[in-house]
């Protein structure tokens, strides 16, 4: 049955009761490919909540790169794992704001009608790692709406109760849906993994991007000085507006980027450029950085290890330019530097980070809001690198600005970013 897009912002039931079906953007195994082909609108049965689960009516959803990979079926198809074999479809979307619609057995902290933001980490209650180590260490750990189905590109989503956070009242639905995945990741990296402190000096790659805008704000809030790396003066101005001490345009240091397979002479020239870059970083910060915030990977990692101060830390959560990293390890051991891997955040970290948004101390940075019809196109923009920042999707909300119940600083509207 064709989905009537004009009806997506209305539902036929009151909180506490679920309708039989919902509109959803669905990826299926047989149509892996470009996002505009892989994502199709379908009418799907609304799932019932299991024990400690909650069904949330999605008011707005946030777009992330993970569902470009889900569409492409690369580097692996999502259909081989998580709950995909059970349901046979993938409904993506790892960021959302919405209203609790129905709670499962055992849920006591939330009730139908509560307004929430959803964090994207799931793990089984039965794994012992959840109860003393960290849910990110659990064998069952999954990213909701990527490694699992029932994500946020649908009228309703199914989540674990521990994924719910209070929606900041001063944010519109689309603003509240835009920050979770990237902000909570940046929070764990800086606050917990490398224990960011006042007076620290920090180098942030991609400082105007999804992670970088929050890393920059966290440094400013903590009293740490940071320099952001960007690829244009406009992005540099955004980063300064967010609290960076200064910025470096990476186009001026194109020669430092590691491509792989360089000859010894090329490697020598690249190293010289990395040194020149490290000098520029120290020039802005007054000293070498204590911390390097990494997610670019192959192209920048040798420069990160070189640039960080002796005994300093490189914290990394991604590898946009390639995941096979090589670097001169002498600079690591002789200077006793550390490399720290990080992945998303646990519910406690998400709660602490969300409180800073509720207090208006950290603000979402939003580029564009699209209607529900825009889900496939939004992912194609990311796939084609034509996006300029974070994109939010209206689902239950019928217009931008809805959902704000008190005055306060909303999102920063970015003309640039990513
Ligand atoms: N493990 C996790 O939990 C987790 C969570 C979130 C994201 N990630 C990963 O982290 C990465 C970044 O995510 P994001 O949301 O921040 O993406 P994004 O919004 O696209 O921003 C990344 C920024 O990195 C810079 N960049 C890209 N290629 C570069 C290169 N070759 N050299 C130097 N800079 C480059 C770009 O900034 P300029 O062009 O301005 O320099 C870009 O704006 C992705 O690979 C993502 O999958 C991991």
Coordinates of C-alpha atoms and ligand atoms in Angstrom, one line a residue:
X1 CA 0.0 0.0 0.0
X2 CA 1.4 3.4 -0.9
X3 CA 2.3 5.6 2.1
X4 CA 0.4 8.9 2.4
X5 CA 3.1 11.3 3.3
X6 CA 0.6 14.0 4.2
X7 CA -0.6 11.8 7.2
X8 CA 2.9 11.0 8.7
X9 CA 2.6 13.8 11.3
X10 CA -0.7 12.4 12.6
X11 CA -1.3 9.2 14.4
X12 CA -4.7 7.5 15.1
X13 CA -4.2 6.6 18.8
X14 CA -3.5 8.3 22.1
X15 CA -0.4 7.6 24.2
X16 CA -0.7 4.1 25.8
X17 CA -2.2 2.5 22.6
X18 CA -0.4 1.6 19.4
X19 CA -1.8 1.7 15.9
X20 CA -1.5 -1.5 13.8
X21 CA 0.8 0.0 11.2
X22 CA 3.1 2.9 10.6
X23 CA 5.0 4.6 7.7
X24 CA 8.7 3.8 7.7
X25 CA 11.7 4.2 5.4
X26 CA 12.9 0.6 5.0
X27 CA 16.2 -0.9 3.6
X28 CA 16.0 -4.5 2.4
X29 CA 18.8 -6.9 1.6
X30 CA 17.8 -7.2 -2.1
X31 CA 18.1 -3.4 -2.7
X32 CA 21.5 -2.6 -1.1
X33 CA 22.9 0.3 -3.1
X34 CA 22.8 4.1 -3.4
X35 CA 20.7 5.6 -0.6
X36 CA 18.0 6.9 -3.0
X37 CA 17.5 3.3 -4.3
X38 CA 18.0 1.4 -1.0
X39 CA 15.6 3.5 1.2
X40 CA 12.0 2.9 0.2
X41 CA 8.8 4.0 2.0
X42 CA 6.7 1.1 3.3
X43 CA 3.9 0.5 5.6
X44 CA 5.1 -1.7 8.5
X45 CA 3.5 -3.3 11.5
X46 CA 4.2 -1.3 14.7
X47 CA 6.2 -3.5 17.1
X48 CA 5.0 -4.2 20.7
X49 CA 7.5 -3.3 23.5
X50 CA 9.1 -6.3 25.2
X51 CA 10.2 -6.2 28.9
X52 CA 12.2 -3.0 29.7
X53 CA 11.4 -1.7 26.2
X54 CA 9.6 1.4 25.1
X55 CA 7.8 2.4 21.9
X56 CA 8.4 6.1 21.2
X57 CA 6.4 8.2 18.7
X58 CA 9.2 9.8 16.7
X59 CA 8.7 13.6 16.4
X60 CA 12.1 14.2 14.6
X61 CA 15.1 12.1 13.6
X62 CA 18.7 12.9 13.1
X63 CA 20.8 11.8 10.0
X64 CA 24.2 10.1 10.5
X65 CA 26.7 8.5 8.1
X66 CA 26.1 5.0 9.6
X67 CA 22.9 4.6 7.5
X68 CA 24.7 5.4 4.3
X69 CA 26.8 2.3 5.1
X70 CA 23.5 0.4 5.9
X71 CA 22.1 1.4 2.5
X72 CA 25.3 0.4 0.6
X73 CA 25.6 -2.8 2.5
X74 CA 29.3 -1.9 3.1
X75 CA 31.7 -2.7 4.6
X76 CA 29.3 -5.5 5.7
X77 CA 25.5 -5.9 5.2
X78 CA 23.6 -5.1 8.4
X79 CA 21.3 -8.1 7.6
X80 CA 23.7 -10.7 9.0
X81 CA 23.5 -9.5 12.6
X82 CA 21.5 -7.8 15.4
X83 CA 17.8 -8.4 15.2
X84 CA 17.7 -8.2 11.4
X85 CA 17.5 -11.9 10.8
X86 CA 14.3 -12.0 13.0
X87 CA 12.5 -9.1 11.2
X88 CA 14.0 -9.2 7.7
X89 CA 14.1 -5.4 7.3
X90 CA 16.2 -2.5 8.4
X91 CA 14.6 0.7 9.7
X92 CA 17.6 3.0 10.2
X93 CA 18.1 6.1 12.3
X94 CA 20.3 6.4 15.4
X95 CA 19.1 9.8 16.7
X96 CA 15.6 10.9 17.6
X97 CA 13.4 13.1 19.8
X98 CA 9.8 12.0 20.5
X99 CA 7.0 11.1 22.9
X100 CA 6.8 7.8 24.9
X101 CA 3.8 6.0 23.5
X102 CA 3.8 2.6 25.2
X103 CA 6.0 1.0 27.8
X104 CA 6.8 -2.7 28.3
X105 CA 6.8 -4.8 31.4
X106 CA 9.2 -3.6 34.1
X107 CA 9.5 0.0 32.9
X108 CA 8.9 2.4 35.8
X109 CA 10.9 5.5 35.1
X110 CA 8.9 6.5 32.0
X111 CA 5.3 6.7 31.1
X112 CA 3.2 7.4 28.0
X113 CA 3.3 11.1 27.2
X114 CA 6.9 11.8 28.4
X115 CA 9.0 13.8 26.0
X116 CA 12.4 12.3 25.3
X117 CA 15.6 12.2 23.4
X118 CA 17.1 8.8 22.6
X119 CA 20.7 7.7 22.8
X120 CA 21.8 5.0 20.5
X121 CA 23.6 2.4 22.7
X122 CA 21.9 -0.9 23.3
X123 CA 23.1 -3.9 25.4
X124 CA 21.5 -6.9 27.0
X125 CA 20.6 -6.5 30.6
X126 CA 21.9 -10.0 31.2
X127 CA 25.5 -9.3 30.2
X128 CA 27.7 -9.0 33.3
X129 CA 29.8 -6.2 31.7
X130 CA 26.7 -4.0 31.8
X131 CA 26.6 -4.2 35.6
X132 CA 30.2 -3.3 36.6
X133 CA 32.4 -2.6 33.6
X134 CA 30.6 -0.7 30.9
X135 CA 27.8 -1.6 28.5
X136 CA 30.1 -0.7 25.6
X137 CA 32.2 -3.8 26.7
X138 CA 29.2 -6.2 26.5
X139 CA 29.2 -8.8 23.8
X140 CA 25.6 -7.8 23.1
X141 CA 26.4 -4.1 22.5
X142 CA 24.8 -2.7 19.4
X143 CA 24.1 0.7 17.9
X144 CA 20.4 1.1 17.7
X145 CA 19.1 2.0 14.2
X146 CA 22.3 0.7 12.5
X147 CA 23.2 -2.6 14.0
X148 CA 19.5 -3.1 14.9
X149 CA 16.2 -2.4 13.1
X150 CA 13.4 -0.3 14.5
X151 CA 15.4 3.0 14.2
X152 CA 14.0 6.5 14.0
X153 CA 13.1 6.9 10.3
X154 CA 9.6 5.7 11.1
X155 CA 6.5 7.0 13.0
X156 CA 7.4 4.8 15.9
X157 CA 10.6 3.3 17.2
X158 CA 11.4 0.5 19.6
X159 CA 14.2 1.2 22.2
X160 CA 15.4 -0.1 25.5
X161 CA 14.2 2.1 28.5
X162 CA 17.8 2.9 29.4
X163 CA 18.1 4.7 26.1
X164 CA 15.7 7.5 27.1
X165 CA 16.8 10.9 28.2
X166 CA 14.6 13.9 29.1
X167 CA 14.1 16.2 26.1
X168 CA 15.5 19.7 26.8
X169 CA 12.4 21.9 27.0
X170 CA 14.0 24.8 25.2
X171 CA 14.7 22.8 22.0
X172 CA 12.4 22.3 19.1
X173 CA 11.9 18.6 18.1
X174 CA 14.4 18.9 15.2
X175 CA 17.0 20.5 17.4
X176 CA 16.6 17.8 20.0
X177 CA 17.0 15.0 17.4
X178 CA 20.2 16.4 16.0
X179 CA 22.9 16.0 18.6
X180 CA 22.9 12.6 20.4
X181 CA 25.2 10.4 18.4
X182 CA 28.0 12.8 17.7
X183 CA 27.8 14.8 21.0
X184 CA 27.7 11.9 23.3
X185 CA 30.7 10.3 21.4
X186 CA 32.7 13.5 21.8
X187 CA 31.8 13.7 25.5
X188 CA 33.1 10.2 26.3
X189 CA 36.2 10.8 24.3
X190 CA 37.2 14.0 26.0
X191 CA 35.6 14.0 29.5
X192 CA 36.1 10.3 30.4
X193 CA 38.7 8.8 28.1
X194 CA 41.3 11.6 28.3
X195 CA 40.0 13.4 31.4
X196 CA 39.9 16.9 29.8
X197 CA 40.8 19.6 32.3
X198 CA 41.0 23.4 32.5
X199 CA 44.3 24.5 31.0
X200 CA 44.7 21.5 28.7
X201 CA 45.6 22.3 25.1
X202 CA 43.7 20.3 22.4
X203 CA 44.0 19.8 18.7
X204 CA 40.6 18.9 17.0
X205 CA 40.5 17.5 13.5
X206 CA 37.3 18.3 11.5
X207 CA 36.3 20.8 14.2
X208 CA 33.3 22.1 12.2
X209 CA 32.0 18.6 11.6
X210 CA 29.5 16.5 13.5
X211 CA 31.9 15.5 16.3
X212 CA 34.1 18.5 16.1
X213 CA 31.5 21.2 16.9
X214 CA 30.9 19.4 20.2
X215 CA 34.5 18.7 21.0
X216 CA 35.2 22.4 20.5
X217 CA 32.3 23.5 22.8
X218 CA 33.4 21.0 25.5
X219 CA 36.9 22.4 25.4
X220 CA 35.6 26.0 25.8
X221 CA 33.2 24.9 28.6
X222 CA 36.0 23.1 30.5
X223 CA 38.5 25.9 30.2
X224 CA 40.8 24.0 27.8
X225 CA 42.3 25.9 24.8
X226 CA 41.7 24.2 21.4
X227 CA 42.7 24.7 17.9
X228 CA 40.4 23.4 15.2
X229 CA 41.4 22.0 11.8
X230 CA 39.0 22.9 9.0
X231 CA 39.0 23.2 5.2
X232 CA 37.7 26.7 4.7
X233 CA 37.7 30.1 6.4
X234 CA 33.9 30.0 6.9
X235 CA 34.3 26.8 8.9
X236 CA 37.1 28.4 10.8
X237 CA 34.9 31.3 11.8
X238 CA 32.2 28.8 13.0
X239 CA 34.8 27.0 15.1
X240 CA 36.0 30.3 16.6
X241 CA 32.3 31.2 17.4
X242 CA 32.1 27.9 19.2
X243 CA 35.0 28.8 21.4
X244 CA 38.2 27.7 19.7
X245 CA 41.4 29.7 20.3
X246 CA 42.1 29.6 16.6
X247 CA 41.9 27.4 13.5
X248 CA 44.1 26.0 10.8
X249 CA 43.0 25.5 7.2
X250 CA 44.2 22.0 6.3
X251 CA 44.5 23.0 2.6
X252 CA 47.6 24.9 3.6
X253 CA 49.2 21.6 4.7
X254 CA 47.9 19.3 2.0
X255 CA 51.4 17.7 1.8
X256 CA 51.1 16.3 5.4
X257 CA 48.3 13.9 4.5
X258 CA 49.3 10.2 4.5
X259 CA 48.0 8.5 1.4
X260 CA 49.8 5.1 1.9
X261 CA 52.4 3.7 -0.4
X262 CA 54.6 6.8 -0.4
X263 CA 58.3 6.4 -1.5
X264 CA 61.0 7.1 1.1
X265 CA 61.5 10.6 -0.5
X266 CA 57.8 11.3 -0.5
X267 CA 57.6 10.2 3.1
X268 CA 60.4 12.5 4.0
X269 CA 58.6 15.5 2.4
X270 CA 55.4 14.5 4.1
X271 CA 57.1 14.4 7.5
X272 CA 58.5 17.9 6.9
X273 CA 55.0 19.2 6.3
X274 CA 53.7 17.4 9.4
X275 CA 56.5 19.2 11.4
X276 CA 55.5 22.5 9.9
X277 CA 51.8 21.8 10.9
X278 CA 52.9 20.8 14.5
X279 CA 54.7 24.1 14.7
X280 CA 51.6 26.1 13.6
X281 CA 49.5 24.2 16.2
X282 CA 52.0 25.1 19.0
X283 CA 52.1 28.7 17.7
X284 CA 48.3 29.1 18.2
X285 CA 48.1 27.1 21.6
X286 CA 51.4 28.4 23.0
X287 CA 52.7 24.8 23.4
X288 CA 52.1 21.3 21.8
X289 CA 48.7 19.9 22.5
X290 CA 48.1 17.5 25.5
X291 CA 45.3 15.9 23.6
X292 CA 44.6 15.2 19.9
X293 CA 40.9 14.5 19.0
X294 CA 41.1 12.0 16.1
X295 CA 38.5 10.5 13.8
X296 CA 40.0 11.1 10.3
X297 CA 42.4 8.1 10.5
X298 CA 44.9 7.2 7.8
X299 CA 45.5 10.7 6.4
X300 CA 46.1 12.4 9.7
X301 CA 47.2 9.8 12.2
X302 CA 51.0 10.1 11.7
X303 CA 50.7 13.9 12.2
X304 CA 48.5 13.4 15.3
X305 CA 51.1 11.1 16.9
X306 CA 53.9 13.5 16.0
X307 CA 52.1 16.7 17.1
X308 CA 50.8 15.5 20.5
X309 CA 53.0 16.5 23.5
X310 CA 55.3 14.0 25.2
X311 CA 53.1 11.9 27.5
X312 CA 50.1 13.3 25.6
X313 CA 47.1 11.4 24.4
X314 CA 45.6 10.8 20.9
X315 CA 41.9 9.7 21.3
X316 CA 40.3 8.2 18.3
X317 CA 36.8 7.0 17.4
X318 CA 36.7 6.7 13.6
X319 CA 38.7 6.6 10.4
X320 CA 36.9 8.6 7.6
X321 CA 40.0 8.5 5.4
X322 CA 40.9 4.9 5.9
X323 CA 41.3 2.5 8.9
X324 CA 44.7 1.0 8.2
X325 CA 46.9 3.4 10.1
X326 CA 50.7 3.5 10.1
X327 CA 53.0 6.0 11.7
X328 CA 56.6 6.3 13.0
X329 CA 56.2 4.5 16.4
X330 CA 59.5 5.9 17.7
X331 CA 57.6 9.1 18.4
X332 CA 55.1 7.2 20.5
X333 CA 57.5 5.2 22.7
X334 CA 60.4 7.6 23.0
X335 CA 57.9 10.4 24.1
X336 CA 55.6 8.0 26.0
X337 CA 52.5 9.0 24.2
X338 CA 49.2 7.1 24.4
X339 CA 46.6 6.1 21.8
X340 CA 43.1 5.6 23.2
X341 CA 40.2 4.0 21.3
X342 CA 36.7 5.2 22.0
X343 CA 33.2 4.2 20.8
X344 CA 29.9 6.1 21.5
X345 CA 29.0 6.5 25.2
X346 CA 27.2 4.7 28.0
X347 CA 23.8 5.8 29.5
X348 CA 25.5 7.6 32.4
X349 CA 27.7 9.6 30.1
X350 CA 24.8 10.4 27.9
X351 CA 22.8 11.6 30.9
X352 CA 25.6 13.9 32.1
X353 CA 26.1 15.3 28.6
X354 CA 22.4 15.8 28.0
X355 CA 22.2 17.9 31.3
X356 CA 24.7 20.3 29.7
X357 CA 22.3 20.8 26.8
X358 CA 19.4 21.2 29.1
X359 CA 21.3 24.0 30.9
X360 CA 22.1 25.7 27.6
X361 CA 25.9 25.3 28.2
X362 CA 26.3 23.1 25.0
X363 CA 24.2 23.9 22.0
X364 CA 23.3 21.7 19.0
X365 CA 24.6 22.9 15.6
X366 CA 22.1 22.3 12.8
X367 CA 22.4 22.9 9.1
X368 CA 19.1 21.8 7.6
X369 CA 15.7 20.4 8.5
X370 CA 13.9 18.3 5.9
X371 CA 10.4 16.7 5.9
X372 CA 9.9 12.9 6.2
X373 CA 10.0 12.6 2.4
X374 CA 13.6 13.7 2.6
X375 CA 15.2 10.6 4.3
X376 CA 16.7 9.0 1.2
X377 CA 17.8 12.3 -0.3
X378 CA 19.4 13.4 3.0
X379 CA 21.5 10.2 3.0
X380 CA 22.4 10.7 -0.6
X381 CA 23.7 14.2 0.3
X382 CA 26.0 12.6 2.8
X383 CA 27.0 9.9 0.4
X384 CA 27.9 12.5 -2.2
X385 CA 29.6 14.7 0.4
X386 CA 27.2 17.6 -0.5
X387 CA 26.1 18.2 3.0
X388 CA 27.3 21.2 5.0
X389 CA 26.4 20.1 8.5
X390 CA 23.9 18.2 10.5
X391 CA 20.5 17.3 9.0
X392 CA 17.3 16.7 11.0
X393 CA 14.1 15.0 9.6
X394 CA 10.6 16.0 10.8
X395 CA 8.5 13.0 11.4
X396 CA 5.7 13.6 13.9
X397 CA 6.4 17.3 14.0
X398 CA 4.6 19.1 11.2
X399 CA 6.9 22.2 11.1
X400 CA 10.2 23.5 12.4
X401 CA 10.1 25.1 15.8
X402 CA 7.4 22.8 17.3
X403 CA 8.1 21.2 20.7
X404 CA 9.8 24.1 22.3
X405 CA 8.0 24.7 25.6
X406 CA 10.3 27.3 27.3
X407 CA 12.6 30.0 26.1
X408 CA 16.3 29.3 25.9
X409 CA 19.2 29.2 23.5
X410 CA 18.2 26.8 20.7
X411 CA 20.5 25.3 18.1
X412 CA 23.3 27.3 16.4
X413 CA 22.3 27.5 12.7
X414 CA 25.4 26.6 10.8
X415 CA 25.8 27.9 7.3
X416 CA 28.8 25.6 7.1
X417 CA 30.1 22.5 8.8
X418 CA 30.8 18.8 8.2
Ligands
LIG1 N1 32.8 5.4 17.1 C1 31.8 6.2 17.2 O1 31.0 6.1 18.2 C2 31.6 7.3 16.3 C3 30.6 8.3 16.5 C4 30.5 9.3 15.6 C5 31.3 9.4 14.5 N2 32.2 8.4 14.2 C6 33.0 8.5 13.0 O2 33.8 9.7 13.1 C7 34.0 10.2 11.8 C8 33.6 11.7 11.8 O3 32.2 11.8 12.1 P1 31.4 13.2 12.0 O4 30.0 12.9 12.3 O5 32.2 14.2 12.7 O6 31.6 13.4 10.4 P2 31.5 14.8 9.6 O7 30.3 15.6 10.1 O8 31.5 14.4 8.2 O9 32.8 15.6 10.0 C9 34.1 15.0 9.8 C10 35.1 16.2 9.4 O10 36.4 15.6 9.2 C11 37.1 16.4 8.3 N3 37.7 15.5 7.3 C12 37.1 14.6 6.4 N4 38.1 14.0 5.7 C13 39.3 14.5 6.1 C14 40.6 14.3 5.7 N5 40.9 13.4 4.7 N6 41.6 15.0 6.3 C15 41.3 15.8 7.3 N7 40.1 16.1 7.7 C16 39.1 15.4 7.1 C17 36.1 17.3 7.6 O11 36.3 18.6 8.0 P3 37.1 19.7 7.1 O12 36.9 19.4 5.7 O13 36.6 21.0 7.5 O14 38.6 19.5 7.6 C18 34.7 16.8 8.1 O15 33.9 17.9 8.3 C19 33.2 9.3 10.8 O16 34.1 8.4 10.3 C20 32.2 8.6 11.7 O17 31.9 7.3 11.2 C21 32.4 7.4 15.1

